[in-house]
Structure formats: structure tokens, C-alpha cells
Amino acid sequence: MDKKIILLGYSGHAYSVIDAIRSMDVKISGYLDPKPNSMNPHHLDYLGSEHSIELSASLIENNFFPSIGDAKLRAQLISFIENKGLSQTNIIHKTANVSQDVVLESSIFISNGAIINALAKIKKAAIINTGAIIEHECHIGEYAHVGPGAVLAGNVQIGQNTFIGANATVIPGIKIGNNVTVGAGSVVIQDIKDNMSYVGNPARKLKK
């Protein structure tokens, strides 16, 4: 990757993204945020807010990456990137093990130690967090987030904006809809419809 990266967002989740970028030996030009971060552990340059910035030729030469954990905010940042016609990239930590047969869209983050096996498909701006395992032929929707240590066995489908908590397990062939939350440590043994929250072992629907 020859281009440098401009981060959209600089706190929390962004620190893991920066760690992965450094493992790839790629440079960071700076970050965009509504205001400068009072904590700047990586001494990055503040470039302004995406709501008001003048995109000069030197900035447009960069790749732009949404380094925000929240799915709704990531979607807004992707809209900014796409509407401006800016370049996107995937951030994949060098310790991640990604099969050459995996299909990746854009602006995906794959953290350290993650394993993604053959014929999996991951759509744009999804997050595969530390040590997660995505087995063969799994499909991960846009803006989905698979938490640290989670295991998706073969042929699992995860909808858009869905969150799979840390150390959760989803057995083979399960279909999980859009806007679903699966709690940390849960074991999912049945399909889950849209807009549901499930927790426990086995995972059960939370009552409203």
C-alpha cells in the first residue's frame, strides 16, 4: 500500500486500528474529528472535521478509513467518503490469518490474531476484532462487528449492523439478521430474526 491513511475518528477503537496500520508498515497522515482529541498518544496531526474540511489535493491523495466502533457512525463516515469520491482501503493486522479465497469489500478492519477461512465474504466497514474466528463460507454484513474471541462456525450468515459479543459462539449454518446484538459469551444454536438481542448459553431472546 503506497498511500498514507487519514483516520476518521481518533479514540478507543482507533487505537487498535492504528496498531494494525503500524504492523502493515503504512504511514498515517493524520485524523479527522469534530474537534482535536485531548489525548494524542500517537502524536497524530489534527486535520479538521469531516463536516467542514477543505479537501486539498494533498489530502485527496490519501486513503480514508473510518476508525469508529459504532456502526451508525461508521455508516455516516462511509457516506462522507463515498460522496466525496475518496479512496478507501482495508486495514488487516499482519498477525491476522486471512485465506486467499476470502472476498473482502472496502473499509474492513481485521484485528490481530483473527482467522478468516476459505470462501468467507465480508462486506464493507465490518469489524473482525482480536482473535475472532470466521470459518469457511461465512457471510458478514455491512457494518457488522464480530467481537474479540468470537467464533463463527462454517456457513454462518450475519446481517448488517449486527454485533456479536466477545467470546460468543455461533454454530454452523445459523442465520442472524440485521441490527441484532448477541451478548458476550453467548452460544447461538438457532436462527435470529432482525432487531433482536440474544444472550446466554444457549442464547435466548431478551424480553423488552
PDB file of N, CA, C and O in Angstrom, residues 120-196:
ATOM      1  N   ALA A 120     -15.132 -17.219   2.848  1.00  0.00           N
ATOM      2  CA  ALA A 120     -15.904 -16.257   3.633  1.00  0.00           C
ATOM      3  C   ALA A 120     -16.049 -14.973   2.827  1.00  0.00           C
ATOM      4  O   ALA A 120     -15.209 -14.646   1.984  1.00  0.00           O
ATOM      5  N   LYS A 121     -17.138 -14.232   3.079  1.00  0.00           N
ATOM      6  CA  LYS A 121     -17.376 -12.946   2.428  1.00  0.00           C
ATOM      7  C   LYS A 121     -17.659 -11.896   3.489  1.00  0.00           C
ATOM      8  O   LYS A 121     -18.515 -12.106   4.352  1.00  0.00           O
ATOM      9  N   ILE A 122     -16.947 -10.798   3.421  1.00  0.00           N
ATOM     10  CA  ILE A 122     -17.096  -9.743   4.421  1.00  0.00           C
ATOM     11  C   ILE A 122     -17.408  -8.439   3.694  1.00  0.00           C
ATOM     12  O   ILE A 122     -16.635  -7.983   2.850  1.00  0.00           O
ATOM     13  N   LYS A 123     -18.541  -7.838   4.035  1.00  0.00           N
ATOM     14  CA  LYS A 123     -18.976  -6.624   3.352  1.00  0.00           C
ATOM     15  C   LYS A 123     -18.387  -5.381   4.021  1.00  0.00           C
ATOM     16  O   LYS A 123     -17.734  -5.446   5.050  1.00  0.00           O
ATOM     17  N   LYS A 124     -18.672  -4.238   3.417  1.00  0.00           N
ATOM     18  CA  LYS A 124     -17.935  -3.018   3.737  1.00  0.00           C
ATOM     19  C   LYS A 124     -18.085  -2.582   5.187  1.00  0.00           C
ATOM     20  O   LYS A 124     -19.136  -2.736   5.808  1.00  0.00           O
ATOM     21  N   ALA A 125     -16.969  -2.043   5.686  1.00  0.00           N
ATOM     22  CA  ALA A 125     -16.899  -1.413   7.010  1.00  0.00           C
ATOM     23  C   ALA A 125     -17.237  -2.360   8.151  1.00  0.00           C
ATOM     24  O   ALA A 125     -17.617  -1.923   9.232  1.00  0.00           O
ATOM     25  N   ALA A 126     -17.092  -3.670   7.936  1.00  0.00           N
ATOM     26  CA  ALA A 126     -17.247  -4.627   9.035  1.00  0.00           C
ATOM     27  C   ALA A 126     -15.982  -4.626   9.891  1.00  0.00           C
ATOM     28  O   ALA A 126     -14.895  -4.272   9.433  1.00  0.00           O
ATOM     29  N   ILE A 127     -16.146  -5.035  11.144  1.00  0.00           N
ATOM     30  CA  ILE A 127     -15.031  -5.166  12.077  1.00  0.00           C
ATOM     31  C   ILE A 127     -14.921  -6.620  12.509  1.00  0.00           C
ATOM     32  O   ILE A 127     -15.901  -7.208  12.984  1.00  0.00           O
ATOM     33  N   ILE A 128     -13.747  -7.194  12.339  1.00  0.00           N
ATOM     34  CA  ILE A 128     -13.435  -8.534  12.858  1.00  0.00           C
ATOM     35  C   ILE A 128     -12.379  -8.318  13.917  1.00  0.00           C
ATOM     36  O   ILE A 128     -11.216  -8.057  13.618  1.00  0.00           O
ATOM     37  N   ASN A 129     -12.767  -8.448  15.164  1.00  0.00           N
ATOM     38  CA  ASN A 129     -11.906  -8.000  16.255  1.00  0.00           C
ATOM     39  C   ASN A 129     -10.899  -9.069  16.681  1.00  0.00           C
ATOM     40  O   ASN A 129     -10.855 -10.169  16.134  1.00  0.00           O
ATOM     41  N   THR A 130     -10.125  -8.730  17.692  1.00  0.00           N
ATOM     42  CA  THR A 130      -8.960  -9.507  18.106  1.00  0.00           C
ATOM     43  C   THR A 130      -9.282 -10.981  18.334  1.00  0.00           C
ATOM     44  O   THR A 130     -10.156 -11.329  19.124  1.00  0.00           O
ATOM     45  N   GLY A 131      -8.560 -11.856  17.638  1.00  0.00           N
ATOM     46  CA  GLY A 131      -8.662 -13.286  17.874  1.00  0.00           C
ATOM     47  C   GLY A 131      -9.969 -13.929  17.438  1.00  0.00           C
ATOM     48  O   GLY A 131     -10.208 -15.105  17.746  1.00  0.00           O
ATOM     49  N   ALA A 132     -10.827 -13.211  16.729  1.00  0.00           N
ATOM     50  CA  ALA A 132     -12.082 -13.802  16.256  1.00  0.00           C
ATOM     51  C   ALA A 132     -11.794 -14.842  15.176  1.00  0.00           C
ATOM     52  O   ALA A 132     -10.806 -14.739  14.434  1.00  0.00           O
ATOM     53  N   ILE A 133     -12.664 -15.854  15.075  1.00  0.00           N
ATOM     54  CA  ILE A 133     -12.521 -16.903  14.070  1.00  0.00           C
ATOM     55  C   ILE A 133     -13.768 -16.903  13.186  1.00  0.00           C
ATOM     56  O   ILE A 133     -14.884 -17.086  13.670  1.00  0.00           O
ATOM     57  N   ILE A 134     -13.548 -16.682  11.908  1.00  0.00           N
ATOM     58  CA  ILE A 134     -14.624 -16.706  10.914  1.00  0.00           C
ATOM     59  C   ILE A 134     -14.358 -17.919  10.031  1.00  0.00           C
ATOM     60  O   ILE A 134     -13.405 -17.937   9.241  1.00  0.00           O
ATOM     61  N   GLU A 135     -15.174 -18.956  10.176  1.00  0.00           N
ATOM     62  CA  GLU A 135     -14.911 -20.189   9.452  1.00  0.00           C
ATOM     63  C   GLU A 135     -15.378 -20.098   7.995  1.00  0.00           C
ATOM     64  O   GLU A 135     -15.925 -19.085   7.560  1.00  0.00           O
ATOM     65  N   HIS A 136     -15.171 -21.186   7.270  1.00  0.00           N
ATOM     66  CA  HIS A 136     -15.414 -21.238   5.825  1.00  0.00           C
ATOM     67  C   HIS A 136     -16.853 -20.845   5.467  1.00  0.00           C
ATOM     68  O   HIS A 136     -17.806 -21.182   6.138  1.00  0.00           O
ATOM     69  N   GLU A 137     -16.967 -20.072   4.410  1.00  0.00           N
ATOM     70  CA  GLU A 137     -18.234 -19.721   3.776  1.00  0.00           C
ATOM     71  C   GLU A 137     -19.174 -18.883   4.648  1.00  0.00           C
ATOM     72  O   GLU A 137     -20.370 -18.806   4.370  1.00  0.00           O
ATOM     73  N   CYS A 138     -18.643 -18.259   5.677  1.00  0.00           N
ATOM     74  CA  CYS A 138     -19.457 -17.317   6.450  1.00  0.00           C
ATOM     75  C   CYS A 138     -19.642 -16.029   5.660  1.00  0.00           C
ATOM     76  O   CYS A 138     -18.759 -15.613   4.907  1.00  0.00           O
ATOM     77  N   HIS A 139     -20.789 -15.382   5.842  1.00  0.00           N
ATOM     78  CA  HIS A 139     -21.075 -14.103   5.216  1.00  0.00           C
ATOM     79  C   HIS A 139     -21.318 -13.071   6.313  1.00  0.00           C
ATOM     80  O   HIS A 139     -22.197 -13.261   7.161  1.00  0.00           O
ATOM     81  N   ILE A 140     -20.557 -11.991   6.289  1.00  0.00           N
ATOM     82  CA  ILE A 140     -20.641 -10.938   7.293  1.00  0.00           C
ATOM     83  C   ILE A 140     -21.165  -9.672   6.628  1.00  0.00           C
ATOM     84  O   ILE A 140     -20.577  -9.190   5.657  1.00  0.00           O
ATOM     85  N   GLY A 141     -22.255  -9.108   7.143  1.00  0.00           N
ATOM     86  CA  GLY A 141     -22.902  -7.968   6.516  1.00  0.00           C
ATOM     87  C   GLY A 141     -22.194  -6.640   6.764  1.00  0.00           C
ATOM     88  O   GLY A 141     -21.284  -6.530   7.594  1.00  0.00           O
ATOM     89  N   GLU A 142     -22.656  -5.628   6.050  1.00  0.00           N
ATOM     90  CA  GLU A 142     -22.109  -4.275   6.190  1.00  0.00           C
ATOM     91  C   GLU A 142     -22.218  -3.782   7.636  1.00  0.00           C
ATOM     92  O   GLU A 142     -23.244  -3.966   8.287  1.00  0.00           O
ATOM     93  N   TYR A 143     -21.146  -3.175   8.119  1.00  0.00           N
ATOM     94  CA  TYR A 143     -21.090  -2.522   9.429  1.00  0.00           C
ATOM     95  C   TYR A 143     -21.262  -3.499  10.592  1.00  0.00           C
ATOM     96  O   TYR A 143     -21.451  -3.081  11.738  1.00  0.00           O
ATOM     97  N   ALA A 144     -21.207  -4.798  10.317  1.00  0.00           N
ATOM     98  CA  ALA A 144     -21.263  -5.774  11.401  1.00  0.00           C
ATOM     99  C   ALA A 144     -19.977  -5.714  12.215  1.00  0.00           C
ATOM    100  O   ALA A 144     -18.929  -5.250  11.745  1.00  0.00           O
ATOM    101  N   HIS A 145     -20.062  -6.195  13.454  1.00  0.00           N
ATOM    102  CA  HIS A 145     -18.914  -6.182  14.357  1.00  0.00           C
ATOM    103  C   HIS A 145     -18.852  -7.538  15.054  1.00  0.00           C
ATOM    104  O   HIS A 145     -19.765  -7.903  15.799  1.00  0.00           O
ATOM    105  N   VAL A 146     -17.791  -8.285  14.788  1.00  0.00           N
ATOM    106  CA  VAL A 146     -17.567  -9.574  15.441  1.00  0.00           C
ATOM    107  C   VAL A 146     -16.525  -9.352  16.532  1.00  0.00           C
ATOM    108  O   VAL A 146     -15.379  -8.996  16.249  1.00  0.00           O
ATOM    109  N   GLY A 147     -16.929  -9.529  17.790  1.00  0.00           N
ATOM    110  CA  GLY A 147     -16.106  -9.150  18.930  1.00  0.00           C
ATOM    111  C   GLY A 147     -14.915 -10.058  19.160  1.00  0.00           C
ATOM    112  O   GLY A 147     -14.776 -11.126  18.547  1.00  0.00           O
ATOM    113  N   PRO A 148     -14.027  -9.648  20.069  1.00  0.00           N
ATOM    114  CA  PRO A 148     -12.814 -10.412  20.357  1.00  0.00           C
ATOM    115  C   PRO A 148     -13.127 -11.851  20.775  1.00  0.00           C
ATOM    116  O   PRO A 148     -13.991 -12.097  21.614  1.00  0.00           O
ATOM    117  N   GLY A 149     -12.423 -12.791  20.156  1.00  0.00           N
ATOM    118  CA  GLY A 149     -12.546 -14.186  20.545  1.00  0.00           C
ATOM    119  C   GLY A 149     -13.812 -14.878  20.107  1.00  0.00           C
ATOM    120  O   GLY A 149     -14.012 -16.053  20.411  1.00  0.00           O
ATOM    121  N   ALA A 150     -14.699 -14.190  19.400  1.00  0.00           N
ATOM    122  CA  ALA A 150     -15.934 -14.825  18.933  1.00  0.00           C
ATOM    123  C   ALA A 150     -15.610 -15.864  17.865  1.00  0.00           C
ATOM    124  O   ALA A 150     -14.630 -15.738  17.120  1.00  0.00           O
ATOM    125  N   VAL A 151     -16.446 -16.899  17.787  1.00  0.00           N
ATOM    126  CA  VAL A 151     -16.251 -17.974  16.812  1.00  0.00           C
ATOM    127  C   VAL A 151     -17.529 -18.140  15.992  1.00  0.00           C
ATOM    128  O   VAL A 151     -18.594 -18.421  16.546  1.00  0.00           O
ATOM    129  N   LEU A 152     -17.405 -17.956  14.676  1.00  0.00           N
ATOM    130  CA  LEU A 152     -18.496 -18.235  13.756  1.00  0.00           C
ATOM    131  C   LEU A 152     -18.130 -19.502  12.997  1.00  0.00           C
ATOM    132  O   LEU A 152     -17.191 -19.506  12.195  1.00  0.00           O
ATOM    133  N   ALA A 153     -18.842 -20.608  13.274  1.00  0.00           N
ATOM    134  CA  ALA A 153     -18.553 -21.851  12.581  1.00  0.00           C
ATOM    135  C   ALA A 153     -19.008 -21.744  11.123  1.00  0.00           C
ATOM    136  O   ALA A 153     -19.538 -20.716  10.696  1.00  0.00           O
ATOM    137  N   GLY A 154     -18.797 -22.779  10.334  1.00  0.00           N
ATOM    138  CA  GLY A 154     -18.991 -22.698   8.898  1.00  0.00           C
ATOM    139  C   GLY A 154     -20.398 -22.306   8.477  1.00  0.00           C
ATOM    140  O   GLY A 154     -21.386 -22.647   9.130  1.00  0.00           O
ATOM    141  N   ASN A 155     -20.480 -21.557   7.364  1.00  0.00           N
ATOM    142  CA  ASN A 155     -21.751 -21.196   6.726  1.00  0.00           C
ATOM    143  C   ASN A 155     -22.670 -20.341   7.598  1.00  0.00           C
ATOM    144  O   ASN A 155     -23.886 -20.359   7.419  1.00  0.00           O
ATOM    145  N   VAL A 156     -22.122 -19.585   8.496  1.00  0.00           N
ATOM    146  CA  VAL A 156     -22.917 -18.664   9.306  1.00  0.00           C
ATOM    147  C   VAL A 156     -23.131 -17.373   8.515  1.00  0.00           C
ATOM    148  O   VAL A 156     -22.225 -16.882   7.842  1.00  0.00           O
ATOM    149  N   GLN A 157     -24.326 -16.814   8.617  1.00  0.00           N
ATOM    150  CA  GLN A 157     -24.637 -15.536   7.980  1.00  0.00           C
ATOM    151  C   GLN A 157     -24.974 -14.505   9.051  1.00  0.00           C
ATOM    152  O   GLN A 157     -25.814 -14.766   9.914  1.00  0.00           O
ATOM    153  N   ILE A 158     -24.312 -13.359   8.969  1.00  0.00           N
ATOM    154  CA  ILE A 158     -24.510 -12.263   9.920  1.00  0.00           C
ATOM    155  C   ILE A 158     -25.004 -11.049   9.143  1.00  0.00           C
ATOM    156  O   ILE A 158     -24.356 -10.610   8.177  1.00  0.00           O
ATOM    157  N   GLY A 159     -26.131 -10.463   9.541  1.00  0.00           N
ATOM    158  CA  GLY A 159     -26.701  -9.329   8.837  1.00  0.00           C
ATOM    159  C   GLY A 159     -25.974  -8.027   9.108  1.00  0.00           C
ATOM    160  O   GLY A 159     -25.050  -7.948   9.930  1.00  0.00           O
ATOM    161  N   GLN A 160     -26.430  -6.966   8.440  1.00  0.00           N
ATOM    162  CA  GLN A 160     -25.780  -5.667   8.591  1.00  0.00           C
ATOM    163  C   GLN A 160     -26.103  -5.046   9.952  1.00  0.00           C
ATOM    164  O   GLN A 160     -27.164  -5.290  10.528  1.00  0.00           O
ATOM    165  N   ASN A 161     -25.139  -4.277  10.453  1.00  0.00           N
ATOM    166  CA  ASN A 161     -25.253  -3.576  11.742  1.00  0.00           C
ATOM    167  C   ASN A 161     -25.400  -4.524  12.927  1.00  0.00           C
ATOM    168  O   ASN A 161     -25.818  -4.103  14.012  1.00  0.00           O
ATOM    169  N   THR A 162     -25.057  -5.774  12.755  1.00  0.00           N
ATOM    170  CA  THR A 162     -25.197  -6.753  13.827  1.00  0.00           C
ATOM    171  C   THR A 162     -23.909  -6.845  14.636  1.00  0.00           C
ATOM    172  O   THR A 162     -22.805  -6.777  14.090  1.00  0.00           O
ATOM    173  N   PHE A 163     -24.062  -7.002  15.941  1.00  0.00           N
ATOM    174  CA  PHE A 163     -22.929  -7.061  16.866  1.00  0.00           C
ATOM    175  C   PHE A 163     -22.879  -8.436  17.524  1.00  0.00           C
ATOM    176  O   PHE A 163     -23.859  -8.865  18.153  1.00  0.00           O
ATOM    177  N   ILE A 164     -21.753  -9.118  17.383  1.00  0.00           N
ATOM    178  CA  ILE A 164     -21.522 -10.415  18.024  1.00  0.00           C
ATOM    179  C   ILE A 164     -20.513 -10.180  19.144  1.00  0.00           C
ATOM    180  O   ILE A 164     -19.367  -9.804  18.902  1.00  0.00           O
ATOM    181  N   GLY A 165     -20.938 -10.400  20.382  1.00  0.00           N
ATOM    182  CA  GLY A 165     -20.113 -10.057  21.535  1.00  0.00           C
ATOM    183  C   GLY A 165     -18.881 -10.931  21.702  1.00  0.00           C
ATOM    184  O   GLY A 165     -18.744 -11.998  21.083  1.00  0.00           O
ATOM    185  N   ALA A 166     -17.991 -10.467  22.556  1.00  0.00           N
ATOM    186  CA  ALA A 166     -16.737 -11.166  22.810  1.00  0.00           C
ATOM    187  C   ALA A 166     -16.984 -12.604  23.257  1.00  0.00           C
ATOM    188  O   ALA A 166     -17.860 -12.875  24.082  1.00  0.00           O
ATOM    189  N   ASN A 167     -16.211 -13.528  22.673  1.00  0.00           N
ATOM    190  CA  ASN A 167     -16.226 -14.954  23.029  1.00  0.00           C
ATOM    191  C   ASN A 167     -17.564 -15.646  22.779  1.00  0.00           C
ATOM    192  O   ASN A 167     -17.801 -16.741  23.291  1.00  0.00           O
ATOM    193  N   ALA A 168     -18.447 -15.029  22.007  1.00  0.00           N
ATOM    194  CA  ALA A 168     -19.676 -15.708  21.607  1.00  0.00           C
ATOM    195  C   ALA A 168     -19.340 -16.794  20.583  1.00  0.00           C
ATOM    196  O   ALA A 168     -18.336 -16.713  19.866  1.00  0.00           O
ATOM    197  N   THR A 169     -20.199 -17.809  20.520  1.00  0.00           N
ATOM    198  CA  THR A 169     -20.038 -18.890  19.552  1.00  0.00           C
ATOM    199  C   THR A 169     -21.339 -19.049  18.772  1.00  0.00           C
ATOM    200  O   THR A 169     -22.426 -19.066  19.366  1.00  0.00           O
ATOM    201  N   VAL A 170     -21.222 -19.168  17.458  1.00  0.00           N
ATOM    202  CA  VAL A 170     -22.383 -19.389  16.591  1.00  0.00           C
ATOM    203  C   VAL A 170     -22.145 -20.701  15.853  1.00  0.00           C
ATOM    204  O   VAL A 170     -21.149 -20.839  15.128  1.00  0.00           O
ATOM    205  N   ILE A 171     -23.048 -21.678  16.030  1.00  0.00           N
ATOM    206  CA  ILE A 171     -22.841 -22.997  15.447  1.00  0.00           C
ATOM    207  C   ILE A 171     -23.065 -22.961  13.934  1.00  0.00           C
ATOM    208  O   ILE A 171     -23.645 -22.008  13.407  1.00  0.00           O
ATOM    209  N   PRO A 172     -22.619 -23.987  13.221  1.00  0.00           N
ATOM    210  CA  PRO A 172     -22.678 -23.960  11.751  1.00  0.00           C
ATOM    211  C   PRO A 172     -24.087 -23.769  11.194  1.00  0.00           C
ATOM    212  O   PRO A 172     -25.073 -24.281  11.731  1.00  0.00           O
ATOM    213  N   GLY A 173     -24.134 -23.007  10.096  1.00  0.00           N
ATOM    214  CA  GLY A 173     -25.361 -22.864   9.337  1.00  0.00           C
ATOM    215  C   GLY A 173     -26.383 -21.884   9.868  1.00  0.00           C
ATOM    216  O   GLY A 173     -27.449 -21.706   9.281  1.00  0.00           O
ATOM    217  N   ILE A 174     -26.072 -21.201  10.965  1.00  0.00           N
ATOM    218  CA  ILE A 174     -27.019 -20.269  11.584  1.00  0.00           C
ATOM    219  C   ILE A 174     -27.111 -18.982  10.763  1.00  0.00           C
ATOM    220  O   ILE A 174     -26.118 -18.477  10.250  1.00  0.00           O
ATOM    221  N   LYS A 175     -28.313 -18.430  10.688  1.00  0.00           N
ATOM    222  CA  LYS A 175     -28.548 -17.144  10.036  1.00  0.00           C
ATOM    223  C   LYS A 175     -28.984 -16.128  11.081  1.00  0.00           C
ATOM    224  O   LYS A 175     -29.975 -16.341  11.786  1.00  0.00           O
ATOM    225  N   ILE A 176     -28.247 -15.037  11.174  1.00  0.00           N
ATOM    226  CA  ILE A 176     -28.536 -13.960  12.130  1.00  0.00           C
ATOM    227  C   ILE A 176     -28.866 -12.709  11.315  1.00  0.00           C
ATOM    228  O   ILE A 176     -28.113 -12.329  10.412  1.00  0.00           O
ATOM    229  N   GLY A 177     -29.979 -12.065  11.641  1.00  0.00           N
ATOM    230  CA  GLY A 177     -30.490 -10.968  10.842  1.00  0.00           C
ATOM    231  C   GLY A 177     -29.752  -9.655  11.027  1.00  0.00           C
ATOM    232  O   GLY A 177     -28.652  -9.591  11.595  1.00  0.00           O
ATOM    233  N   ASN A 178     -30.392  -8.579  10.582  1.00  0.00           N
ATOM    234  CA  ASN A 178     -29.847  -7.231  10.687  1.00  0.00           C
ATOM    235  C   ASN A 178     -30.150  -6.630  12.059  1.00  0.00           C
ATOM    236  O   ASN A 178     -31.164  -6.945  12.679  1.00  0.00           O
ATOM    237  N   ASN A 179     -29.261  -5.744  12.513  1.00  0.00           N
ATOM    238  CA  ASN A 179     -29.481  -4.981  13.752  1.00  0.00           C
ATOM    239  C   ASN A 179     -29.694  -5.888  14.966  1.00  0.00           C
ATOM    240  O   ASN A 179     -30.516  -5.611  15.831  1.00  0.00           O
ATOM    241  N   VAL A 180     -28.939  -6.973  15.007  1.00  0.00           N
ATOM    242  CA  VAL A 180     -29.028  -7.936  16.112  1.00  0.00           C
ATOM    243  C   VAL A 180     -27.845  -7.729  17.048  1.00  0.00           C
ATOM    244  O   VAL A 180     -26.745  -7.396  16.624  1.00  0.00           O
ATOM    245  N   THR A 181     -28.079  -7.945  18.348  1.00  0.00           N
ATOM    246  CA  THR A 181     -27.000  -7.975  19.333  1.00  0.00           C
ATOM    247  C   THR A 181     -26.955  -9.352  19.970  1.00  0.00           C
ATOM    248  O   THR A 181     -27.970  -9.843  20.468  1.00  0.00           O
ATOM    249  N   VAL A 182     -25.778  -9.970  19.936  1.00  0.00           N
ATOM    250  CA  VAL A 182     -25.544 -11.241  20.621  1.00  0.00           C
ATOM    251  C   VAL A 182     -24.565 -10.968  21.755  1.00  0.00           C
ATOM    252  O   VAL A 182     -23.459 -10.477  21.534  1.00  0.00           O
ATOM    253  N   GLY A 183     -24.980 -11.246  22.972  1.00  0.00           N
ATOM    254  CA  GLY A 183     -24.182 -10.911  24.144  1.00  0.00           C
ATOM    255  C   GLY A 183     -22.885 -11.693  24.241  1.00  0.00           C
ATOM    256  O   GLY A 183     -22.735 -12.788  23.678  1.00  0.00           O
ATOM    257  N   ALA A 184     -21.946 -11.151  24.993  1.00  0.00           N
ATOM    258  CA  ALA A 184     -20.651 -11.788  25.202  1.00  0.00           C
ATOM    259  C   ALA A 184     -20.831 -13.184  25.796  1.00  0.00           C
ATOM    260  O   ALA A 184     -21.636 -13.392  26.698  1.00  0.00           O
ATOM    261  N   GLY A 185     -20.071 -14.139  25.259  1.00  0.00           N
ATOM    262  CA  GLY A 185     -20.085 -15.495  25.775  1.00  0.00           C
ATOM    263  C   GLY A 185     -21.298 -16.315  25.400  1.00  0.00           C
ATOM    264  O   GLY A 185     -21.415 -17.475  25.808  1.00  0.00           O
ATOM    265  N   SER A 186     -22.209 -15.772  24.625  1.00  0.00           N
ATOM    266  CA  SER A 186     -23.419 -16.498  24.244  1.00  0.00           C
ATOM    267  C   SER A 186     -23.096 -17.618  23.259  1.00  0.00           C
ATOM    268  O   SER A 186     -22.113 -17.554  22.514  1.00  0.00           O
ATOM    269  N   VAL A 187     -23.954 -18.637  23.249  1.00  0.00           N
ATOM    270  CA  VAL A 187     -23.839 -19.736  22.283  1.00  0.00           C
ATOM    271  C   VAL A 187     -25.129 -19.765  21.476  1.00  0.00           C
ATOM    272  O   VAL A 187     -26.198 -20.091  22.007  1.00  0.00           O
ATOM    273  N   VAL A 188     -25.034 -19.419  20.206  1.00  0.00           N
ATOM    274  CA  VAL A 188     -26.209 -19.294  19.347  1.00  0.00           C
ATOM    275  C   VAL A 188     -26.437 -20.614  18.617  1.00  0.00           C
ATOM    276  O   VAL A 188     -25.583 -21.062  17.840  1.00  0.00           O
ATOM    277  N   ILE A 189     -27.603 -21.247  18.864  1.00  0.00           N
ATOM    278  CA  ILE A 189     -27.901 -22.548  18.267  1.00  0.00           C
ATOM    279  C   ILE A 189     -29.165 -22.498  17.407  1.00  0.00           C
ATOM    280  O   ILE A 189     -29.635 -23.524  16.939  1.00  0.00           O
ATOM    281  N   GLN A 190     -29.721 -21.300  17.216  1.00  0.00           N
ATOM    282  CA  GLN A 190     -30.903 -21.155  16.369  1.00  0.00           C
ATOM    283  C   GLN A 190     -30.819 -19.837  15.612  1.00  0.00           C
ATOM    284  O   GLN A 190     -30.114 -18.916  16.020  1.00  0.00           O
ATOM    285  N   ASP A 191     -31.516 -19.768  14.473  1.00  0.00           N
ATOM    286  CA  ASP A 191     -31.545 -18.534  13.699  1.00  0.00           C
ATOM    287  C   ASP A 191     -32.130 -17.395  14.530  1.00  0.00           C
ATOM    288  O   ASP A 191     -32.962 -17.615  15.416  1.00  0.00           O
ATOM    289  N   ILE A 192     -31.688 -16.169  14.218  1.00  0.00           N
ATOM    290  CA  ILE A 192     -32.170 -14.979  14.927  1.00  0.00           C
ATOM    291  C   ILE A 192     -32.690 -13.992  13.893  1.00  0.00           C
ATOM    292  O   ILE A 192     -31.996 -13.647  12.934  1.00  0.00           O
ATOM    293  N   LYS A 193     -33.909 -13.511  14.104  1.00  0.00           N
ATOM    294  CA  LYS A 193     -34.516 -12.544  13.192  1.00  0.00           C
ATOM    295  C   LYS A 193     -33.951 -11.148  13.435  1.00  0.00           C
ATOM    296  O   LYS A 193     -33.248 -10.891  14.408  1.00  0.00           O
ATOM    297  N   ASP A 194     -34.319 -10.215  12.553  1.00  0.00           N
ATOM    298  CA  ASP A 194     -33.856  -8.834  12.647  1.00  0.00           C
ATOM    299  C   ASP A 194     -34.263  -8.197  13.979  1.00  0.00           C
ATOM    300  O   ASP A 194     -35.292  -8.541  14.567  1.00  0.00           O
ATOM    301  N   ASN A 195     -33.422  -7.244  14.422  1.00  0.00           N
ATOM    302  CA  ASN A 195     -33.757  -6.343  15.527  1.00  0.00           C
ATOM    303  C   ASN A 195     -33.979  -7.061  16.857  1.00  0.00           C
ATOM    304  O   ASN A 195     -34.804  -6.640  17.670  1.00  0.00           O
ATOM    305  N   MET A 196     -33.228  -8.125  17.085  1.00  0.00           N
ATOM    306  CA  MET A 196     -33.342  -8.897  18.321  1.00  0.00           C
ATOM    307  C   MET A 196     -32.055  -8.811  19.133  1.00  0.00           C
ATOM    308  O   MET A 196     -30.978  -8.528  18.599  1.00  0.00           O
TER     309      MET A 196
END
